[in-house]
PDB file of C-alpha atoms in Angstrom:
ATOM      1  CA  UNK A 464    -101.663-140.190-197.628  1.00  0.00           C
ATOM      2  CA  UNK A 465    -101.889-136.351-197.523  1.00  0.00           C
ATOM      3  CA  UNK A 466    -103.965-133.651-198.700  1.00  0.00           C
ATOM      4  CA  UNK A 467    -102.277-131.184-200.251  1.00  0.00           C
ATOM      5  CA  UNK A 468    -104.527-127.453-200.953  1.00  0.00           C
ATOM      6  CA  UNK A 469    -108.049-129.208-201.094  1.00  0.00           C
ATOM      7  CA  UNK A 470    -106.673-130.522-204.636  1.00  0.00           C
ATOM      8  CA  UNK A 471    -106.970-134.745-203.697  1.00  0.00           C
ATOM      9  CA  UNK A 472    -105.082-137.070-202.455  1.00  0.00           C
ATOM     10  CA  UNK A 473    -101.361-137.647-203.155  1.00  0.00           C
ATOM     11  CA  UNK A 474    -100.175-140.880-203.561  1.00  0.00           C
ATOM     12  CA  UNK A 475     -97.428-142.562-202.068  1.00  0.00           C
ATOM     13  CA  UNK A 476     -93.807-140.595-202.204  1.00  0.00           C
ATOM     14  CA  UNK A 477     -92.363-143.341-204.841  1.00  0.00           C
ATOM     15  CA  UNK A 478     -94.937-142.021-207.462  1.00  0.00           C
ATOM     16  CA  UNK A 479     -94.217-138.199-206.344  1.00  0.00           C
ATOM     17  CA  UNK A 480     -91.373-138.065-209.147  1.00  0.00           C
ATOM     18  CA  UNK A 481     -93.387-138.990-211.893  1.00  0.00           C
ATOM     19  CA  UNK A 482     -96.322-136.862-211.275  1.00  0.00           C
ATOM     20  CA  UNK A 483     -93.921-134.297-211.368  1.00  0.00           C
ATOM     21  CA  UNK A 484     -92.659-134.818-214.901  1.00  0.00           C
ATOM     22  CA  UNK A 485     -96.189-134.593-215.859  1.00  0.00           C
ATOM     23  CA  UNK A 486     -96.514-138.685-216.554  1.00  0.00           C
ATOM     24  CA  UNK A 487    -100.135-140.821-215.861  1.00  0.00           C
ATOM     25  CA  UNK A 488     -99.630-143.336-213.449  1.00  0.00           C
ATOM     26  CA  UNK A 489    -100.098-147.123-214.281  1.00  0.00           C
ATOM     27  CA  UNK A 490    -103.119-148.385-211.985  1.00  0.00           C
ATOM     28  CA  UNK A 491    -103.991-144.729-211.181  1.00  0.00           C
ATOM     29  CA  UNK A 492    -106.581-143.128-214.194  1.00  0.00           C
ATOM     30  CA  UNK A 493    -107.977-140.482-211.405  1.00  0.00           C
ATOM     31  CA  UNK A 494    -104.949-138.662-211.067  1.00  0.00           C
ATOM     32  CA  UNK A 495    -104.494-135.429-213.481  1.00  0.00           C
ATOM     33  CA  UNK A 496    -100.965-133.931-215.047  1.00  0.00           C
ATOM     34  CA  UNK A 497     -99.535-131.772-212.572  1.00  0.00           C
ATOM     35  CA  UNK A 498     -99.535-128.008-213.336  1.00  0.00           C
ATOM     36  CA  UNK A 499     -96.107-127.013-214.855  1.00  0.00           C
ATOM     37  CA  UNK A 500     -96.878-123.729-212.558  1.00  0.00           C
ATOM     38  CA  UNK A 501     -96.561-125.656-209.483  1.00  0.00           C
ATOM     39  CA  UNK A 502     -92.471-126.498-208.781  1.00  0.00           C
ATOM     40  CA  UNK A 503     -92.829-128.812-205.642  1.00  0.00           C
ATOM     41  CA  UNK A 504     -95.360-130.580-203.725  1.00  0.00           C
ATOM     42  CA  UNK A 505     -95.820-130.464-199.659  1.00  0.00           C
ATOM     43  CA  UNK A 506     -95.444-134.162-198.458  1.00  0.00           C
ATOM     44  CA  UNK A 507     -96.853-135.153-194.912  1.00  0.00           C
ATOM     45  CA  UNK A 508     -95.132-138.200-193.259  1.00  0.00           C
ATOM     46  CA  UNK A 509     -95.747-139.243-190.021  1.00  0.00           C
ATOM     47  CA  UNK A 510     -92.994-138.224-187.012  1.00  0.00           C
ATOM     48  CA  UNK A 511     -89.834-139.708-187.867  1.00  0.00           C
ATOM     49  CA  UNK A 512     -90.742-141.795-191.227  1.00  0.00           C
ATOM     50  CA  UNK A 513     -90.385-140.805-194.763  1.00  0.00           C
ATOM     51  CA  UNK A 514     -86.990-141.334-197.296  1.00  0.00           C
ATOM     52  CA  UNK A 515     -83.782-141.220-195.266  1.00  0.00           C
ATOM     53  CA  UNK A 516     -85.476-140.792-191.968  1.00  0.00           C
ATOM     54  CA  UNK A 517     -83.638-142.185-189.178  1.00  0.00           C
ATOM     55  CA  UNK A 518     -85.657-144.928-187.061  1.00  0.00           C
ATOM     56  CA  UNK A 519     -86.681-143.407-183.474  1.00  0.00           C
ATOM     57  CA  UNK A 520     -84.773-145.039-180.579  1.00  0.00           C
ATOM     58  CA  UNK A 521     -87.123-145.466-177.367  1.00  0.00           C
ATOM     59  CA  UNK A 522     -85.742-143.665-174.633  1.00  0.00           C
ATOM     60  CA  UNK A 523     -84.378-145.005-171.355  1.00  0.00           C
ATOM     61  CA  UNK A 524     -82.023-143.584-169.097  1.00  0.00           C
ATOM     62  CA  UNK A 525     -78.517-143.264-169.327  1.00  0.00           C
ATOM     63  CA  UNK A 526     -76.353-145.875-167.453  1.00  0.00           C
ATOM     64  CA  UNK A 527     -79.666-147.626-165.861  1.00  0.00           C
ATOM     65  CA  UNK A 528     -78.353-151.150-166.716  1.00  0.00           C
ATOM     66  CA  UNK A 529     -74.993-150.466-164.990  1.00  0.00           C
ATOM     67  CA  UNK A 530     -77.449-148.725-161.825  1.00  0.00           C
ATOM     68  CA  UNK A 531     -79.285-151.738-161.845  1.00  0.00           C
ATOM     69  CA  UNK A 532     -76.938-154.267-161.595  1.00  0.00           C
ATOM     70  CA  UNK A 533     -75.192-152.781-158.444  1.00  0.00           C
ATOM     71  CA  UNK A 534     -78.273-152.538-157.008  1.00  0.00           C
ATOM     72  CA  UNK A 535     -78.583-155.822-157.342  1.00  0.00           C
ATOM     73  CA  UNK A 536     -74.918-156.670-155.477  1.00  0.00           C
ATOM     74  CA  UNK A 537     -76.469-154.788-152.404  1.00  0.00           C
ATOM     75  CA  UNK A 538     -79.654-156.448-152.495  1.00  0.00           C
ATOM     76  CA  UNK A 539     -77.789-159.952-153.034  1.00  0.00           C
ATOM     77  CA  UNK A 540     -77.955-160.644-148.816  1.00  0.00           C
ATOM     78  CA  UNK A 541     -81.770-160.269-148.700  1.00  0.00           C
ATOM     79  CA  UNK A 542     -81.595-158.883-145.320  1.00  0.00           C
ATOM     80  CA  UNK A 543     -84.201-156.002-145.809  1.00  0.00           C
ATOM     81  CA  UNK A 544     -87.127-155.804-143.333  1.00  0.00           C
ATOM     82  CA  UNK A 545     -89.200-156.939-147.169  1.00  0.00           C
ATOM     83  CA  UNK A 546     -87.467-159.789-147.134  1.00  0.00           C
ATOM     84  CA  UNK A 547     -87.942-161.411-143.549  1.00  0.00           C
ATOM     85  CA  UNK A 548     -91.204-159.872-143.043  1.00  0.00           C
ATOM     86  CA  UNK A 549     -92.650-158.409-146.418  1.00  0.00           C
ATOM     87  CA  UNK A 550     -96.152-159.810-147.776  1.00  0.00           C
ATOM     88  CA  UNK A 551     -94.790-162.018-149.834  1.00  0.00           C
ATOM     89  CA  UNK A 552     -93.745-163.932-146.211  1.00  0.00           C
ATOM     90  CA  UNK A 553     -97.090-162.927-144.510  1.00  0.00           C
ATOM     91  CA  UNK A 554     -99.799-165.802-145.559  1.00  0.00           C
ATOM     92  CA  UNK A 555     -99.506-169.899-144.872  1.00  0.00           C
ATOM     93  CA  UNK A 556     -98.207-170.743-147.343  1.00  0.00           C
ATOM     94  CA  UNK A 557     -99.828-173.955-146.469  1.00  0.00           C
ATOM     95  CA  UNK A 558    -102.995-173.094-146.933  1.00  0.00           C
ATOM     96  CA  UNK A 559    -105.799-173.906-149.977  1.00  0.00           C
ATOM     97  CA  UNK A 560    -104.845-171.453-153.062  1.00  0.00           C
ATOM     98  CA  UNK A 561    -107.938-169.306-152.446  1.00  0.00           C
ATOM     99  CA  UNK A 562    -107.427-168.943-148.310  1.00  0.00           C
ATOM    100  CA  UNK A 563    -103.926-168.019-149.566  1.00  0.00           C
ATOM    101  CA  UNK A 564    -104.615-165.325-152.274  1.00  0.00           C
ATOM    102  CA  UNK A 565    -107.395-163.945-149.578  1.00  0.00           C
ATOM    103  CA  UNK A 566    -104.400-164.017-146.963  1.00  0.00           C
ATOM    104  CA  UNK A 567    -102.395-161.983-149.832  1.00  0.00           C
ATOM    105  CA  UNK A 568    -104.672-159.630-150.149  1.00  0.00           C
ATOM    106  CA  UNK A 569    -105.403-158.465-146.370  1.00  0.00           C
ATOM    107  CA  UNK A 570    -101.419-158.510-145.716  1.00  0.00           C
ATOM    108  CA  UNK A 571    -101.248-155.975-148.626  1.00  0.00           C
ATOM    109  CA  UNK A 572    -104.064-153.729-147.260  1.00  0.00           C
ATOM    110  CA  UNK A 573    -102.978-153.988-144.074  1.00  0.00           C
ATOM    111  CA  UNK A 574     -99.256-152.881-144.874  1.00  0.00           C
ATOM    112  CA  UNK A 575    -100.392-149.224-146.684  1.00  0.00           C
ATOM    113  CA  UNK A 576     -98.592-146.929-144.058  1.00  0.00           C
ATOM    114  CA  UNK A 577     -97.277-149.360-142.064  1.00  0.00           C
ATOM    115  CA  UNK A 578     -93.913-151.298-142.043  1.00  0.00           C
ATOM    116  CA  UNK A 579     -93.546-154.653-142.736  1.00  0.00           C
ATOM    117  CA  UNK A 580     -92.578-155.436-138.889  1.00  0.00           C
ATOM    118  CA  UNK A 581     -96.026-154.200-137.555  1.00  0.00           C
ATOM    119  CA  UNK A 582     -97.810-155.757-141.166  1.00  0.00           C
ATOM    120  CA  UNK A 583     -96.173-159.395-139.757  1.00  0.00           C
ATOM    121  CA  UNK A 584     -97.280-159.128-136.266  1.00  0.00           C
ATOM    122  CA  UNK A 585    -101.314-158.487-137.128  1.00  0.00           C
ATOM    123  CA  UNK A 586    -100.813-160.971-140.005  1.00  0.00           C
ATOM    124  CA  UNK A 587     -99.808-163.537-137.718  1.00  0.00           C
ATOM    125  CA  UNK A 588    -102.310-162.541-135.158  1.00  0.00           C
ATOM    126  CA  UNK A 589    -104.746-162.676-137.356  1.00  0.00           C
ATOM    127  CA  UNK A 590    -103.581-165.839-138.282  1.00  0.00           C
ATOM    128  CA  UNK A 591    -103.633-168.166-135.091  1.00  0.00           C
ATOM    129  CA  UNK A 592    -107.341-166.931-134.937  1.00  0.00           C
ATOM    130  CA  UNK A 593    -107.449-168.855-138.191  1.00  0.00           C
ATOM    131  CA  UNK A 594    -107.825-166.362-141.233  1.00  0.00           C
ATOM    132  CA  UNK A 595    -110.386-166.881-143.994  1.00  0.00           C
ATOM    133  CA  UNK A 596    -113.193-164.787-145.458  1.00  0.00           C
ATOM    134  CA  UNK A 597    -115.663-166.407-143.443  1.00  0.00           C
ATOM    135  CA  UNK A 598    -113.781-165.528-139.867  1.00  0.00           C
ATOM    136  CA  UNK A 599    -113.489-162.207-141.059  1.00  0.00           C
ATOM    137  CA  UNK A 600    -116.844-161.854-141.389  1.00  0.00           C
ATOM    138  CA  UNK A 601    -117.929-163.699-138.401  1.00  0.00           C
ATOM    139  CA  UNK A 602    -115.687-160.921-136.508  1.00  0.00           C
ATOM    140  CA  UNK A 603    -117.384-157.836-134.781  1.00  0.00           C
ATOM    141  CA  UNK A 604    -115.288-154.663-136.026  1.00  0.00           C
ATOM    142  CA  UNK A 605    -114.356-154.139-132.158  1.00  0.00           C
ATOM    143  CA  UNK A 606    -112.421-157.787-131.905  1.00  0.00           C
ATOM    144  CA  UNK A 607    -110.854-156.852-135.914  1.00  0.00           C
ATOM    145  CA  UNK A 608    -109.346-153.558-134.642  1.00  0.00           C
ATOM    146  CA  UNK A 609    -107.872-154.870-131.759  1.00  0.00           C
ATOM    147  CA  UNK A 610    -106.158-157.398-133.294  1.00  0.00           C
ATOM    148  CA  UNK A 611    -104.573-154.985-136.599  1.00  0.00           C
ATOM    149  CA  UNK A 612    -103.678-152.292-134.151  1.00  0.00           C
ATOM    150  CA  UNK A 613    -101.736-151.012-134.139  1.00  0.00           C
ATOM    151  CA  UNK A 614    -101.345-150.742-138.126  1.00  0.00           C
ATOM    152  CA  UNK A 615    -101.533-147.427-139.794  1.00  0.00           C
ATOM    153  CA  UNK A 616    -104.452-146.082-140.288  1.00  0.00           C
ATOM    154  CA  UNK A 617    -106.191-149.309-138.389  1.00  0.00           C
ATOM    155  CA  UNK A 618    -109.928-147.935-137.766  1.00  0.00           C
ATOM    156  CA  UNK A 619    -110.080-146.755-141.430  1.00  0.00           C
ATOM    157  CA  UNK A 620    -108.276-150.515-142.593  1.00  0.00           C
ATOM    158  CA  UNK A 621    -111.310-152.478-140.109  1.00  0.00           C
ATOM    159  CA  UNK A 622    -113.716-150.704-142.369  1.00  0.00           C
ATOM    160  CA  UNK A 623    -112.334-151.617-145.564  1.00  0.00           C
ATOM    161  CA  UNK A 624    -111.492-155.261-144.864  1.00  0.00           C
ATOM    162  CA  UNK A 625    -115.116-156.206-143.354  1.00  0.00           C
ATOM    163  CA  UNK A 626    -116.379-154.031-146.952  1.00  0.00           C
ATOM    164  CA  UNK A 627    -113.793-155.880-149.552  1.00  0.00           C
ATOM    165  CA  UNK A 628    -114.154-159.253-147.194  1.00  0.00           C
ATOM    166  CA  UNK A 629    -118.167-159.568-147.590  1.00  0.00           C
ATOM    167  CA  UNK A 630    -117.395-158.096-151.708  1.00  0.00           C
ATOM    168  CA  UNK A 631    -115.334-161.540-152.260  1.00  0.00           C
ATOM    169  CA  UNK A 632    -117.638-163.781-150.801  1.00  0.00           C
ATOM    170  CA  UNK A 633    -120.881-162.609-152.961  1.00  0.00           C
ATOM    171  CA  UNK A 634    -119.096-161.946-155.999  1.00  0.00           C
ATOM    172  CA  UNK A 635    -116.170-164.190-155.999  1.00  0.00           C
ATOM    173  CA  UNK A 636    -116.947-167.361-153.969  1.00  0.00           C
ATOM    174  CA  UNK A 637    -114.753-166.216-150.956  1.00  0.00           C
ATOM    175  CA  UNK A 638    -111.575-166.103-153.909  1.00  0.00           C
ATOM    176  CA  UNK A 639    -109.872-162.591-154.725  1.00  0.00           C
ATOM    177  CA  UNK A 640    -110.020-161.155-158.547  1.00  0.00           C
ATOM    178  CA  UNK A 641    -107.480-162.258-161.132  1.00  0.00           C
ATOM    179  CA  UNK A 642    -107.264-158.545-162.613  1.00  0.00           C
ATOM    180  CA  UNK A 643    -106.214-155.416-161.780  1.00  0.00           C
ATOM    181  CA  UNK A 644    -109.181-153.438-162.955  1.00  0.00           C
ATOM    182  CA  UNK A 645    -111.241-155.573-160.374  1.00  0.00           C
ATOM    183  CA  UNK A 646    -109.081-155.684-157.592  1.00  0.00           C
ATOM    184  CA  UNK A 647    -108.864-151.917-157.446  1.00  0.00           C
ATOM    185  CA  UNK A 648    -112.266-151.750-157.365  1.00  0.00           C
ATOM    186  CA  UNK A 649    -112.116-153.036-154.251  1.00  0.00           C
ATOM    187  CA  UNK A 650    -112.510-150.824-151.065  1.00  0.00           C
ATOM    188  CA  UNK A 651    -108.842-149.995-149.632  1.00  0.00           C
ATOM    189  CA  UNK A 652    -107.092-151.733-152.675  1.00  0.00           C
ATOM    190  CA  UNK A 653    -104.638-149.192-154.685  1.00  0.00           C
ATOM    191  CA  UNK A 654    -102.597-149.652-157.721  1.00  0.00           C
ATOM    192  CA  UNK A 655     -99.590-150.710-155.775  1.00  0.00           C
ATOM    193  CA  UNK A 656    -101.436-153.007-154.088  1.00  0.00           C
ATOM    194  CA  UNK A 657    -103.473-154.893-156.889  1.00  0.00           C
ATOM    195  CA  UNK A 658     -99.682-154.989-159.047  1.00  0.00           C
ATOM    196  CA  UNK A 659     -98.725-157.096-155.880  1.00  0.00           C
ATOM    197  CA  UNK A 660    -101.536-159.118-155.368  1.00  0.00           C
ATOM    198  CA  UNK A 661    -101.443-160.127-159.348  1.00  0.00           C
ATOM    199  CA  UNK A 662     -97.190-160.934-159.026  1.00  0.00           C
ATOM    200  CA  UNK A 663     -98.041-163.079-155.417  1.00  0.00           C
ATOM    201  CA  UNK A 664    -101.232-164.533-155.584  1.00  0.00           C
ATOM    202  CA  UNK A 665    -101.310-165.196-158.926  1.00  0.00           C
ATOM    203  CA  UNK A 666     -98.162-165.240-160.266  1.00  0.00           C
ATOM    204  CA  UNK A 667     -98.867-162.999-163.048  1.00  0.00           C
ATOM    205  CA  UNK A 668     -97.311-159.712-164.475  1.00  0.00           C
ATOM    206  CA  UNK A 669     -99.665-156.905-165.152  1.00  0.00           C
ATOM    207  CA  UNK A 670     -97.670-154.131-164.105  1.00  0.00           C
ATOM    208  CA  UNK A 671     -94.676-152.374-162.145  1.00  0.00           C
ATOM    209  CA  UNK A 672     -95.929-152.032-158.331  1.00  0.00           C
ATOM    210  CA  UNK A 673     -94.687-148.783-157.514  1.00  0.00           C
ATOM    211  CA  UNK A 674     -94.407-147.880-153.839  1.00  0.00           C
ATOM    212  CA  UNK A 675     -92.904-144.863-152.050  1.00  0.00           C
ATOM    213  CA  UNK A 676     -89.180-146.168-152.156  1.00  0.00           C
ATOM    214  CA  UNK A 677     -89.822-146.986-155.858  1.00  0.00           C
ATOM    215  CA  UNK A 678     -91.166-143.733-156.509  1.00  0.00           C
ATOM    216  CA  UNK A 679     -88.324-142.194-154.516  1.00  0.00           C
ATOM    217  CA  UNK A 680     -85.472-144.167-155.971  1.00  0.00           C
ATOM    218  CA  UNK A 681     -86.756-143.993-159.591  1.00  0.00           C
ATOM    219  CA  UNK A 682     -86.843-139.740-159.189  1.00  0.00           C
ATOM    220  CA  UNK A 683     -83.754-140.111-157.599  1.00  0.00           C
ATOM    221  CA  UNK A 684     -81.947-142.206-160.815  1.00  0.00           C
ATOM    222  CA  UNK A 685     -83.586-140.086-162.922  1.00  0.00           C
ATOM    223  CA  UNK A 686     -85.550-143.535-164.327  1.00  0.00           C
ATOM    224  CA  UNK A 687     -87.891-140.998-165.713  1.00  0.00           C
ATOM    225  CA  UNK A 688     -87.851-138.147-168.078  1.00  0.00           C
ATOM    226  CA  UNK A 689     -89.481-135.956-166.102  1.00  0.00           C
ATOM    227  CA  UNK A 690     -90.105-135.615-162.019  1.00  0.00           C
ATOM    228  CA  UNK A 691     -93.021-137.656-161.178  1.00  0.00           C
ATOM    229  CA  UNK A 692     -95.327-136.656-157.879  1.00  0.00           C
ATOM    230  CA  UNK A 693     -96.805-139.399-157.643  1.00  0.00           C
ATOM    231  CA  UNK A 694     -96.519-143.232-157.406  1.00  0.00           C
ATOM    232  CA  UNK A 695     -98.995-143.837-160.332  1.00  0.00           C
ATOM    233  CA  UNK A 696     -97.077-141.324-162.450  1.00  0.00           C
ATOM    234  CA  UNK A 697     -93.927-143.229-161.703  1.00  0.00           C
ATOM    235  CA  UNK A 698     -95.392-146.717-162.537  1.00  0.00           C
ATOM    236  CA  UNK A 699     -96.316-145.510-165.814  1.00  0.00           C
ATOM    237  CA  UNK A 700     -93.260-143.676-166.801  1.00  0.00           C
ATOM    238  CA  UNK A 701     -91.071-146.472-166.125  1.00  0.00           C
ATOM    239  CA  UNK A 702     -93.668-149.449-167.607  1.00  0.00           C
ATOM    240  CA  UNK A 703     -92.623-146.922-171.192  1.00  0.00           C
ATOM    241  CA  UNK A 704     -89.079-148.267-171.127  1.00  0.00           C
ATOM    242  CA  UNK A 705     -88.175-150.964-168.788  1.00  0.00           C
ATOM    243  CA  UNK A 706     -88.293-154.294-169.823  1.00  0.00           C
ATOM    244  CA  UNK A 707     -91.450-156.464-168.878  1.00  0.00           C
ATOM    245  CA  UNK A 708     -88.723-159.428-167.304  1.00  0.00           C
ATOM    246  CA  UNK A 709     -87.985-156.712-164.644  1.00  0.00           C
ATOM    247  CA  UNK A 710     -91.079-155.553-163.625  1.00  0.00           C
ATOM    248  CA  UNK A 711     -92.120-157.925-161.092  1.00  0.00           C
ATOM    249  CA  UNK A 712     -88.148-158.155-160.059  1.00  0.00           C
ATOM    250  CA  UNK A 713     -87.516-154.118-159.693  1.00  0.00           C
ATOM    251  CA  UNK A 714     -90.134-153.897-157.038  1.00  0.00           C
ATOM    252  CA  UNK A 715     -88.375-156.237-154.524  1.00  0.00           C
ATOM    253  CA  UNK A 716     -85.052-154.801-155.475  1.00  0.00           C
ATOM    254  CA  UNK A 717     -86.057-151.008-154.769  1.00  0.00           C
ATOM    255  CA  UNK A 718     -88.339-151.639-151.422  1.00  0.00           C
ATOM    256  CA  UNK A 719     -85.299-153.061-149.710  1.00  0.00           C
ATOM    257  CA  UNK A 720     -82.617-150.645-151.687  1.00  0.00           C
ATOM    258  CA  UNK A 721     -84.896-148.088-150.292  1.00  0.00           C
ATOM    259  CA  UNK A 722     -85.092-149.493-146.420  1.00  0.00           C
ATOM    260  CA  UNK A 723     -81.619-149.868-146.187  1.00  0.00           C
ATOM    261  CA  UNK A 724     -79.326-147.764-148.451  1.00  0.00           C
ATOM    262  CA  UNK A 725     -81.860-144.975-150.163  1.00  0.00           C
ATOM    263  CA  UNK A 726     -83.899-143.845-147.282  1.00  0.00           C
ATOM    264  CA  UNK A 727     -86.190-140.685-147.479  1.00  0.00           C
ATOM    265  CA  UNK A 728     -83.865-138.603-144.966  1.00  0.00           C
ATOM    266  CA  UNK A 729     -80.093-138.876-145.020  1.00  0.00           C
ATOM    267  CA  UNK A 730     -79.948-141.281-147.501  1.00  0.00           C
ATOM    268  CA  UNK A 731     -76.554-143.291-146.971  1.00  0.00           C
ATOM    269  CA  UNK A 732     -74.861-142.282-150.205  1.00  0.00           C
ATOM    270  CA  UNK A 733     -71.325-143.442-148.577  1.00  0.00           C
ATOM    271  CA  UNK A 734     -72.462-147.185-148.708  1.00  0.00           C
ATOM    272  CA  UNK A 735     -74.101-147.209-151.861  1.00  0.00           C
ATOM    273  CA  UNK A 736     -71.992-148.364-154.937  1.00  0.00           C
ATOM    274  CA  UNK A 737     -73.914-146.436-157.055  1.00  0.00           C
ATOM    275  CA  UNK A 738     -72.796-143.081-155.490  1.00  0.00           C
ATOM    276  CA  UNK A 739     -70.507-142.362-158.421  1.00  0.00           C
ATOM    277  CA  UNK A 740     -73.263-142.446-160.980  1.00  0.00           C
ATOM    278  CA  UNK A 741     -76.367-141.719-159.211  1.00  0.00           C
ATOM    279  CA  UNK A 742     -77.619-138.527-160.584  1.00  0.00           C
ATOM    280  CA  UNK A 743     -78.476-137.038-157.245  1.00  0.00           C
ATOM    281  CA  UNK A 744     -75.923-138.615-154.776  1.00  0.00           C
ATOM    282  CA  UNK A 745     -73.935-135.209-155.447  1.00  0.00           C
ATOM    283  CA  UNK A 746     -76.729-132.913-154.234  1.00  0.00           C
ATOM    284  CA  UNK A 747     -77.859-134.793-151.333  1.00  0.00           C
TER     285      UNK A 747
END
């Protein structure tokens, strides 16, 4: 309903004619004859509604299905460093659900900065020593580093795991959260990182886990209106349009597209079967 000079309230646009011709509404005693002075009447609609208004059509990018798909033909050998040794690989698998989540977890913080060769190693070293939340803690920060090293960023990582560690077993009886809005509340737990946790430990969907080869790739496809900087951009820009069945799927698909076709320098535009339609294969 719209206001219209300070004069009331108009009512809906299928009574509009016959206020104009000067008739009472049925159901509607408030409402006074229009003024023969006044020829038409401003009516506000909201952004693409109102008589003969064409429905809005969500945007998405051109040819993305067609993109997809071929990604998925070079992805079909899962031969990608993600696939041998990616998180998803890094925890026993064996294990009691909540040793396992925990295991998720530290894989993913470890693995920030690092690739997934050098995540695997100090996963599995970690491992043998026999990896729960109460080892962790029972380990002096010396012993910890020594065994992550030589993981990006390792000193910094030490810190974090010993905080988030002793964080799980006050306020979550040794288990991990089951949300995102927790988990990144953890110390050295991004967005990326909590998206992952929620698709592997828990088998949920809360969100597209955007990394730097998903960030890269999307920019690069143009899977976003507008160049993104950053990762969360990215995550949120494509969560807009892509269907929720692909969001835990797109993820896998892009890491490995990224480590072995779409690198960050010299990208091998040759190989890749999307080089005909890829919106930047032409400029790099």
């Amino acid at each position: 309903l719209s206001s219209v000079r300070g004069e009331g309230i108009i009512p809906p646009a299928w009574n509009v004619s016959a206020i104009r011709a000067g008739r009472q509404i049925p159901g509607t005693p408030g409402i006074p004859r229009q003024s023969r002075r006044r020829k038409s009447l401003a009516i506000a609609y909201e952004a693409g509604q109102g008589e003969g208004a064409e429905p809005r059509t969500p945007w998405e990018p051109p040819g993305w299905r067609e993109q997809l798909e071929r990604i998925r033909e070079m992805r079909r050998s899962r031969d990608a460093p993600v696939d041998e040794m990616g998180v998803q690989r890094c925890y026993d698998s064996n294990a009691p659900p909540q040793v396992m989540r925990y295991q998720v977890l530290l894989a993913l913080m470890l693995s920030s900065q690092t690739k997934d060769q050098v995540t695997s190693a100090a996963m599995l070293r970690l491992r043998r020593r026999g990896l729960t939340v109460d080892s962790v803690l029972q380990m002096d920060d010396e012993t910890l580093g020594q065994i992550i090293y030589p993981v990006g960023f390792w000193r910094n990582k030490v810190k974090y795991i010993k905080q988030t560690t002793a964080i799980l077993k006050q306020k979550y009886g040794g288990d991990i959260p089951s949300t995102v809005e927790e988990l990144v509340q953890l110390p050295g737990v991004g967005p990326k990182m909590a998206h992952l946790a929620m698709h592997i430990a828990w088998d949920s969907v809360a969100g597209i886990a955007v990394d730097t080869h998903v960030h890269r790739i999307s920019n690069r496809l143009k899977w976003v209106k507008k160049e993104t900087k950053y990762p969360e951009e990215t995550r949120v820009a494509l969560e807009e349009w892509l269907p929720r069945d692909l969001w835990k799927e797109i993820n896998w698909l892009l890491v490995g597209f990224g480590q072995q076709t779409c690198l960050p320098v010299n990208p091998r535009c040759s190989q890749c079967l999307n080089q005909d339609i890829c919106p930047a294969a032409k400029r790099l």
